[in-house]
PDB file of N, CA and C in Angstrom:
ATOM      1  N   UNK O1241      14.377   4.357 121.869  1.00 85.00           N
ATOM      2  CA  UNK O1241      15.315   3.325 121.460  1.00 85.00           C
ATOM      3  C   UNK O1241      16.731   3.772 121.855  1.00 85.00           C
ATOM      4  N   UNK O1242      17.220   3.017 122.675  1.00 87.00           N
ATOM      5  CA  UNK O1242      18.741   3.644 122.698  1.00 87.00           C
ATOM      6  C   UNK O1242      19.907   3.207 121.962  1.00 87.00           C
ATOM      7  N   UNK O1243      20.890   4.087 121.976  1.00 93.00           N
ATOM      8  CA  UNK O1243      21.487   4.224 120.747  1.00 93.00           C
ATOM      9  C   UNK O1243      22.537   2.699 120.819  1.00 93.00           C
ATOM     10  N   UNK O1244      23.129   2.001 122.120  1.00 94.00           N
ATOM     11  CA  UNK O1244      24.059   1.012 122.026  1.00 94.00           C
ATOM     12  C   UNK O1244      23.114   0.268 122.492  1.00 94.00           C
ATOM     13  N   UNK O1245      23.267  -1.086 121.927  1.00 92.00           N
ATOM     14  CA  UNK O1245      22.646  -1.811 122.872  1.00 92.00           C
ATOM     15  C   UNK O1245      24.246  -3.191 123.284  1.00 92.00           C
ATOM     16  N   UNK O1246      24.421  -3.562 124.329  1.00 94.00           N
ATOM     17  CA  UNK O1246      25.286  -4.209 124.735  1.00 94.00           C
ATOM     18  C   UNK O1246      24.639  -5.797 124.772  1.00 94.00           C
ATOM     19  N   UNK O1247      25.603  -7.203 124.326  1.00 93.00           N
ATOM     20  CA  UNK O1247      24.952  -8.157 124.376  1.00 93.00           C
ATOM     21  C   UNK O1247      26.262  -8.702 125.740  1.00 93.00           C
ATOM     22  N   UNK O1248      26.155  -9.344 126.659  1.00 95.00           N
ATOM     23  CA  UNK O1248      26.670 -10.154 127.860  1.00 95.00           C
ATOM     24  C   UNK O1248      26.319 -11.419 128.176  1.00 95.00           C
ATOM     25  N   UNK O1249      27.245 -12.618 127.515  1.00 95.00           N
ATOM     26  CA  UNK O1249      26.384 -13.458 127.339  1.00 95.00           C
ATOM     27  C   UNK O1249      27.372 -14.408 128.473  1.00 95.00           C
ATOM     28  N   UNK O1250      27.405 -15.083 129.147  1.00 96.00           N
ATOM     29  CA  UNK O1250      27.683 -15.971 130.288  1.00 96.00           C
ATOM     30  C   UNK O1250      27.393 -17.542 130.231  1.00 96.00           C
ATOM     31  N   UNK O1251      27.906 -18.138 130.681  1.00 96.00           N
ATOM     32  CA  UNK O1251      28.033 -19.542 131.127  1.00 96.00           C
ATOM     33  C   UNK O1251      29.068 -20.131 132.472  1.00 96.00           C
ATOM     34  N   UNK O1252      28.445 -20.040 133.419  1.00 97.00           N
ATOM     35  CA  UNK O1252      29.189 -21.022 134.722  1.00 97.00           C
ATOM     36  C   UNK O1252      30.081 -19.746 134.946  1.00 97.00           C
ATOM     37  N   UNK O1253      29.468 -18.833 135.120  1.00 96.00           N
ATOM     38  CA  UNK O1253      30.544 -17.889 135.272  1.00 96.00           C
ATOM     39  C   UNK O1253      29.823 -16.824 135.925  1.00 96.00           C
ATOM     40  N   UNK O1254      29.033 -17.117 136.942  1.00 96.00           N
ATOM     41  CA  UNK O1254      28.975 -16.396 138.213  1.00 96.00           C
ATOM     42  C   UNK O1254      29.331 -15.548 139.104  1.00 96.00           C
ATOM     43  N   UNK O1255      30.835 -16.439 139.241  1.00 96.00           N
ATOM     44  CA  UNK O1255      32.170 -15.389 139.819  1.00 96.00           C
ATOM     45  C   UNK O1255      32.079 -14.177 139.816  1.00 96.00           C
ATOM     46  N   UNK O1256      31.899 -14.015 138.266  1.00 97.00           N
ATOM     47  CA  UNK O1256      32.152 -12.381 137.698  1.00 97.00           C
ATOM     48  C   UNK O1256      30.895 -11.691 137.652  1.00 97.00           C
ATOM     49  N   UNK O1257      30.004 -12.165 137.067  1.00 97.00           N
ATOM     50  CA  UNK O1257      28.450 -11.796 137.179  1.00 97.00           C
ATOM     51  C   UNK O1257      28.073 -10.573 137.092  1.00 97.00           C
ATOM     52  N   UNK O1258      28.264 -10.344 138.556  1.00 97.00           N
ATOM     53  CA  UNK O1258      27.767  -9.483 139.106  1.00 97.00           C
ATOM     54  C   UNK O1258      28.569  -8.199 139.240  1.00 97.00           C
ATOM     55  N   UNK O1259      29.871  -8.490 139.377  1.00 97.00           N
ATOM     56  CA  UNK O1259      30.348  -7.053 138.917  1.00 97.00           C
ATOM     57  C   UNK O1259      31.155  -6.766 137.429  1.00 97.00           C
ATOM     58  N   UNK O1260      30.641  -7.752 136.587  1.00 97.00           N
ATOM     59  CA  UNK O1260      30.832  -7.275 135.003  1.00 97.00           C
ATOM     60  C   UNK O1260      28.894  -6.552 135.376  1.00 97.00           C
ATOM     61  N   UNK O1261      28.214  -7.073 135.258  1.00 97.00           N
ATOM     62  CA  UNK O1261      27.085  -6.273 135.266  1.00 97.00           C
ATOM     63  C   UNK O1261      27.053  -4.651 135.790  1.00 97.00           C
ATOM     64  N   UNK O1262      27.308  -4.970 136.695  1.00 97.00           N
ATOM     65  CA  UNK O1262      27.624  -3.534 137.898  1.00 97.00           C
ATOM     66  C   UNK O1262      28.267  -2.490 136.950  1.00 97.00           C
ATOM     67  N   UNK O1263      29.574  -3.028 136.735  1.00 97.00           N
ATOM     68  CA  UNK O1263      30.589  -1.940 135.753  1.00 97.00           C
ATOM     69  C   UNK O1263      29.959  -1.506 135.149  1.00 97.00           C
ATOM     70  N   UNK O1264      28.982  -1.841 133.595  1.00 96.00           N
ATOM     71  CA  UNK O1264      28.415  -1.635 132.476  1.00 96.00           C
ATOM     72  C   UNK O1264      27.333  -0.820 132.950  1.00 96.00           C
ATOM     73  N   UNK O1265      26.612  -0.936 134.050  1.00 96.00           N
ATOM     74  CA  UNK O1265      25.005   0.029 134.777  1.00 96.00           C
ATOM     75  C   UNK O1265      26.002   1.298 135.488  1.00 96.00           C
ATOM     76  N   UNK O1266      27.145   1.394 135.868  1.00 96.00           N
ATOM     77  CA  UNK O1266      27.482   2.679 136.336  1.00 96.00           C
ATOM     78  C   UNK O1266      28.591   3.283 134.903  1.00 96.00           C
ATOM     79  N   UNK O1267      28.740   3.094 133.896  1.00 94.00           N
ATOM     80  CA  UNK O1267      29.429   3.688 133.380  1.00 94.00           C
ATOM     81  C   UNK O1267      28.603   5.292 133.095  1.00 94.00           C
ATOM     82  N   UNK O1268      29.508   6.052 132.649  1.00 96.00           N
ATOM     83  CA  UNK O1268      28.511   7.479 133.009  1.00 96.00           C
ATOM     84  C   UNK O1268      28.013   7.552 131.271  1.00 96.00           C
ATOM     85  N   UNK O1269      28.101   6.894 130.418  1.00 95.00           N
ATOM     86  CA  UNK O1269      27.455   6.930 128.995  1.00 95.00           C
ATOM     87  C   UNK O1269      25.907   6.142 129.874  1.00 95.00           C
ATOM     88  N   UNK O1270      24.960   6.671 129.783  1.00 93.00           N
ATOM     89  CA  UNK O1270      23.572   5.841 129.794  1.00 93.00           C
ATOM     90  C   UNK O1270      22.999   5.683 128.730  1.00 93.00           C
ATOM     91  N   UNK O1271      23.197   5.112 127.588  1.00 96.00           N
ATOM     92  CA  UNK O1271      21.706   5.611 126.664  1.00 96.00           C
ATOM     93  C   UNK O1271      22.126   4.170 126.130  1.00 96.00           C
ATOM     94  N   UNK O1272      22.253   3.203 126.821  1.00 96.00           N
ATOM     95  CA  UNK O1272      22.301   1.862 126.069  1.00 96.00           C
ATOM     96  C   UNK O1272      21.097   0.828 126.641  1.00 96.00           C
ATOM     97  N   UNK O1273      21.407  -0.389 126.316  1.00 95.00           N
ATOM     98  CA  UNK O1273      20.507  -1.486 126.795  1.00 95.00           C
ATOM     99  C   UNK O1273      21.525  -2.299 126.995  1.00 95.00           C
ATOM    100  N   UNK O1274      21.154  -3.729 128.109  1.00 96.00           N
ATOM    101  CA  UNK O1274      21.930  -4.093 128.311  1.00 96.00           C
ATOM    102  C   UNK O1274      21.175  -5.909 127.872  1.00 96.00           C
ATOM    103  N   UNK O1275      21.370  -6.739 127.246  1.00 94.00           N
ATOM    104  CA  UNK O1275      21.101  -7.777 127.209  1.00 94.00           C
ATOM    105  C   UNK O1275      22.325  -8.759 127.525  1.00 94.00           C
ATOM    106  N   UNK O1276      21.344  -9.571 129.073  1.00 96.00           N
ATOM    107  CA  UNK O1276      22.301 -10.530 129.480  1.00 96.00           C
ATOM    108  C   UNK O1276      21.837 -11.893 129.384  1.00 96.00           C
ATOM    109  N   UNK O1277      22.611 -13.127 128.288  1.00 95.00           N
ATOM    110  CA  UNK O1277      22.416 -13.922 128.289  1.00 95.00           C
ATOM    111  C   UNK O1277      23.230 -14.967 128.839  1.00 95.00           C
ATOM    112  N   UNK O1278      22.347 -15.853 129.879  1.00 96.00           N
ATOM    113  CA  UNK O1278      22.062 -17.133 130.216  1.00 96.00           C
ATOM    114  C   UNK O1278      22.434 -18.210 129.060  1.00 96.00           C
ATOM    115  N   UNK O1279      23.123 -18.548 129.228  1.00 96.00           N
ATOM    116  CA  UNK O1279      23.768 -19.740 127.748  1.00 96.00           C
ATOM    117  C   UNK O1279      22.973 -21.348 128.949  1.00 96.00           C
ATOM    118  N   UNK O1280      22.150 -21.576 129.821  1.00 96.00           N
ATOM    119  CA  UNK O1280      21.845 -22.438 130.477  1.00 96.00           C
ATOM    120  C   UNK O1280      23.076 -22.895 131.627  1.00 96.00           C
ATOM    121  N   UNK O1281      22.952 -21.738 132.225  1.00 97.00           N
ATOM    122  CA  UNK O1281      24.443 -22.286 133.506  1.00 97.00           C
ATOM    123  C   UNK O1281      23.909 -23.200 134.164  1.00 97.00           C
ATOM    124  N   UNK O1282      24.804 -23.485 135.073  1.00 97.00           N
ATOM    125  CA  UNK O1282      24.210 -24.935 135.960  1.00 97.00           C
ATOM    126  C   UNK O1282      24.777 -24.241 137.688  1.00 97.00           C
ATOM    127  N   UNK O1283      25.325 -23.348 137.278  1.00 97.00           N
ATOM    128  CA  UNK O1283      25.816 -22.502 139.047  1.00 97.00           C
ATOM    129  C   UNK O1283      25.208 -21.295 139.390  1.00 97.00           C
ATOM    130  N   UNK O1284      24.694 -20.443 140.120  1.00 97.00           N
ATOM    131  CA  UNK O1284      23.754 -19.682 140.458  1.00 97.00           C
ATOM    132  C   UNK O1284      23.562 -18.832 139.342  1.00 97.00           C
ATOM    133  N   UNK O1285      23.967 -18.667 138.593  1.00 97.00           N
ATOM    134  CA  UNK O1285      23.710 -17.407 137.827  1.00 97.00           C
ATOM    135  C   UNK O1285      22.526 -16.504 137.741  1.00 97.00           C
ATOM    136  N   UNK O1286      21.683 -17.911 137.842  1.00 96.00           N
ATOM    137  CA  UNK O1286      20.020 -17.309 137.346  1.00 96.00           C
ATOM    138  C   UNK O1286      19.667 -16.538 139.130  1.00 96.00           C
ATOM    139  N   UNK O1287      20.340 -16.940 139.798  1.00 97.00           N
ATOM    140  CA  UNK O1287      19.999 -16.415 141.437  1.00 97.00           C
ATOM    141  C   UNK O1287      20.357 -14.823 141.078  1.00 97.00           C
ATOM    142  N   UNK O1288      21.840 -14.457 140.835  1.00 97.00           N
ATOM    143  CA  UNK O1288      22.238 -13.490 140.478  1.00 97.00           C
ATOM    144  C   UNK O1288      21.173 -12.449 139.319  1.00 97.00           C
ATOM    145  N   UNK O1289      21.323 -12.956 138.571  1.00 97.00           N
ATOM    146  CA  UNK O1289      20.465 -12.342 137.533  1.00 97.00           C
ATOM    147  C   UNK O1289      19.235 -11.644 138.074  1.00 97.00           C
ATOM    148  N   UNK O1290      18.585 -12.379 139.167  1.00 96.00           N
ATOM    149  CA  UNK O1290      17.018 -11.994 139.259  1.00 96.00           C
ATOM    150  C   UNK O1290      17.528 -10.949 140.437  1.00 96.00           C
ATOM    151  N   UNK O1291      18.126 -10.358 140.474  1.00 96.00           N
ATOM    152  CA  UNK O1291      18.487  -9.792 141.507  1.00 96.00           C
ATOM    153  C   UNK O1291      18.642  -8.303 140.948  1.00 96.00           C
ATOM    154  N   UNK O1292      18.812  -8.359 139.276  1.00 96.00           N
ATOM    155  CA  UNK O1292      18.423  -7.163 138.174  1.00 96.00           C
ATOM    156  C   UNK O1292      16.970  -7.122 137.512  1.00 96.00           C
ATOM    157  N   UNK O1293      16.532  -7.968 137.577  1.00 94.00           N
ATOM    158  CA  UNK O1293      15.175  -7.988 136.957  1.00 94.00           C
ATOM    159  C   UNK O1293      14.403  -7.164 136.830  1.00 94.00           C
ATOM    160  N   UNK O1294      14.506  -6.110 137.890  1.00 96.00           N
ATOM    161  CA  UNK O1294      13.804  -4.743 137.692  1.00 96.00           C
ATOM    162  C   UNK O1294      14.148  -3.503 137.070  1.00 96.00           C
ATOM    163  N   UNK O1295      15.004  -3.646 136.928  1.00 95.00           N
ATOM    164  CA  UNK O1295      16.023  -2.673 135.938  1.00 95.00           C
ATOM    165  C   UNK O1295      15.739  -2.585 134.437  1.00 95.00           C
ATOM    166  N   UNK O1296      15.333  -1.582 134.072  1.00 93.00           N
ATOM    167  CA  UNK O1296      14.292  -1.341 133.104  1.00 93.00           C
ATOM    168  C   UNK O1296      14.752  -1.468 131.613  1.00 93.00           C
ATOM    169  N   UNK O1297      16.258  -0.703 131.597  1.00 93.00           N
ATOM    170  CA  UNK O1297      16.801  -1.261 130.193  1.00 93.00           C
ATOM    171  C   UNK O1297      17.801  -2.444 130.075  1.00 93.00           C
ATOM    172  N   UNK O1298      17.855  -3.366 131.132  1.00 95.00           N
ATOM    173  CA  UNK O1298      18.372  -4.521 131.279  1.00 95.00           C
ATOM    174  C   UNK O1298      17.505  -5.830 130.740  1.00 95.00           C
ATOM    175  N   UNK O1299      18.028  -6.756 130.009  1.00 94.00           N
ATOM    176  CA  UNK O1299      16.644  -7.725 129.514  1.00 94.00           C
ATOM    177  C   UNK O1299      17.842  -8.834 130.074  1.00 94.00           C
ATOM    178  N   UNK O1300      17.083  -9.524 130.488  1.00 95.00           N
ATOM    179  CA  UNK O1300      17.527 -11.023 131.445  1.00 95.00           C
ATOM    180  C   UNK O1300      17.241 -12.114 130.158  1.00 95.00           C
ATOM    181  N   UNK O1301      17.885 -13.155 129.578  1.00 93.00           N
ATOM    182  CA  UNK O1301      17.692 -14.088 128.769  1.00 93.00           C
ATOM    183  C   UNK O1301      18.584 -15.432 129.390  1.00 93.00           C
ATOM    184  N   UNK O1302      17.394 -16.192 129.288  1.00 94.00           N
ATOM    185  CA  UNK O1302      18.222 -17.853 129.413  1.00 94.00           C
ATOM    186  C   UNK O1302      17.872 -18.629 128.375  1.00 94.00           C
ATOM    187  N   UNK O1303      18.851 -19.165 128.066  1.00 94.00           N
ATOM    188  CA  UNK O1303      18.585 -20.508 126.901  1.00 94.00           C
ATOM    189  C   UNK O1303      17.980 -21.555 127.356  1.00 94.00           C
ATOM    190  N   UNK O1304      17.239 -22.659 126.715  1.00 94.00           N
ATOM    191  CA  UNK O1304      16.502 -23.395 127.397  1.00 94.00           C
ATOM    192  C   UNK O1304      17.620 -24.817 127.140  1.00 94.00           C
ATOM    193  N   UNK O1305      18.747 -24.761 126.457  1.00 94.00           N
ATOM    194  CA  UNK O1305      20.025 -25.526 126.291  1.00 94.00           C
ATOM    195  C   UNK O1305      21.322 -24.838 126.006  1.00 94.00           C
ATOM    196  N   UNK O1306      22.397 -25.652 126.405  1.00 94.00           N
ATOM    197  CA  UNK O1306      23.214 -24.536 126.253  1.00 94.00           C
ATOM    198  C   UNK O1306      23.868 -24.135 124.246  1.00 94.00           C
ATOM    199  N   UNK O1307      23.986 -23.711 124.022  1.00 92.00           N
ATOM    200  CA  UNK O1307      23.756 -23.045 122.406  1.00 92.00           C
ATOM    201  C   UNK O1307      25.686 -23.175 122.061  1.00 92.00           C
ATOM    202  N   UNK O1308      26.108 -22.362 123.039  1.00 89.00           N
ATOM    203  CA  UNK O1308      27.512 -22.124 122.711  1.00 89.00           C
ATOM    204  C   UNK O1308      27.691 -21.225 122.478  1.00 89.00           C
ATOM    205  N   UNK O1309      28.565 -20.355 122.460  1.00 88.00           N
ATOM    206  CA  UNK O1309      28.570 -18.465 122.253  1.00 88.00           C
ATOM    207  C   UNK O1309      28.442 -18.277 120.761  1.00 88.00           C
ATOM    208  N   UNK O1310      28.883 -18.988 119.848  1.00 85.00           N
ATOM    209  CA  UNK O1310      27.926 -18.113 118.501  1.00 85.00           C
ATOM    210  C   UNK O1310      26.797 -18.485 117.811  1.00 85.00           C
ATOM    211  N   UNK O1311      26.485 -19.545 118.566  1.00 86.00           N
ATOM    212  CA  UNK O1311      24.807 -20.049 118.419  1.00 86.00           C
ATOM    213  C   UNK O1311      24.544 -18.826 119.124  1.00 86.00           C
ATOM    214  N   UNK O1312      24.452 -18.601 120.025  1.00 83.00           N
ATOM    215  CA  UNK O1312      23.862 -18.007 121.276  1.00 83.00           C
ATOM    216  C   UNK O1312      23.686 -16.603 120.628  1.00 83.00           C
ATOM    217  N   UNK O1313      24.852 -15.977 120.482  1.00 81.00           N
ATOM    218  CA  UNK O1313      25.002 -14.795 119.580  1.00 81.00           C
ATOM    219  C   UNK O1313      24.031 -14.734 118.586  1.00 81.00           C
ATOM    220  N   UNK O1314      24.422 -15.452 117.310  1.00 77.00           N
ATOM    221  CA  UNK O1314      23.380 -15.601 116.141  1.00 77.00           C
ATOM    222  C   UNK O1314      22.101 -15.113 116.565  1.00 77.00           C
ATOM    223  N   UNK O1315      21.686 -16.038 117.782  1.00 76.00           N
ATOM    224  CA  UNK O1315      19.913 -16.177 118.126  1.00 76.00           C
ATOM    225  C   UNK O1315      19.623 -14.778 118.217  1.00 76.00           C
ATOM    226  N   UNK O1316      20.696 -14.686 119.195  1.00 70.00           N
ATOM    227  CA  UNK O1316      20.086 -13.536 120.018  1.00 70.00           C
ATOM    228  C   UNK O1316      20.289 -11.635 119.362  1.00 70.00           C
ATOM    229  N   UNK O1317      21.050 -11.495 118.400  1.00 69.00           N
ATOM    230  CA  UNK O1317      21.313 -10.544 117.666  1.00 69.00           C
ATOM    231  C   UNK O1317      20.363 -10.160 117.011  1.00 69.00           C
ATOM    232  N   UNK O1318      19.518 -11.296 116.292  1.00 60.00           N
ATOM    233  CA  UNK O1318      18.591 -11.268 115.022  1.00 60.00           C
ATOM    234  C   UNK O1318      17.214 -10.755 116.019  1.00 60.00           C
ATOM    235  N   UNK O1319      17.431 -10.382 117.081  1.00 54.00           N
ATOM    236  CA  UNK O1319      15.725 -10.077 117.403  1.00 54.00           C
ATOM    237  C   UNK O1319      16.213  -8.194 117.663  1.00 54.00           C
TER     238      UNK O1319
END
């Protein structure tokens, strides 16, 4: 179990994506998890995303509507 776990939660915001992701996988602390949520974008995001999918303490999440960041939060904290 690692000791931080990080929540990254996104909407239409692609742009950044990929190197807010990047930053957080090279910081030299490793012992976290990284959960990135999908709030249901409508611009590549999910292209981006699958492009980590193999990355072992990274968990990929999409909403199946968009929630809003403290719906989204709420949901996703409690697991």
């Amino acid at each position: 179990m690692p000791k931080v776990s990080i929540l990254l939660q996104t909407y239409n915001q692609a742009i950044f994506l990929q190197e807010s992701i990047n930053s957080l996988l090279g910081q030299t602390y490793q012992d976290f998890e990284l959960l990135v949520v999908d709030d249901c974008s409508s611009d590549n995001t999910q292209e981006i995303l699958l492009q980590y999918r193999n990355i072992p303490r990274l968990t990929l999440i999409r909403n199946a509507k968009n929630l809003g960041q403290h719906a989204s939060t709420n949901l996703h904290m409690k697991k």
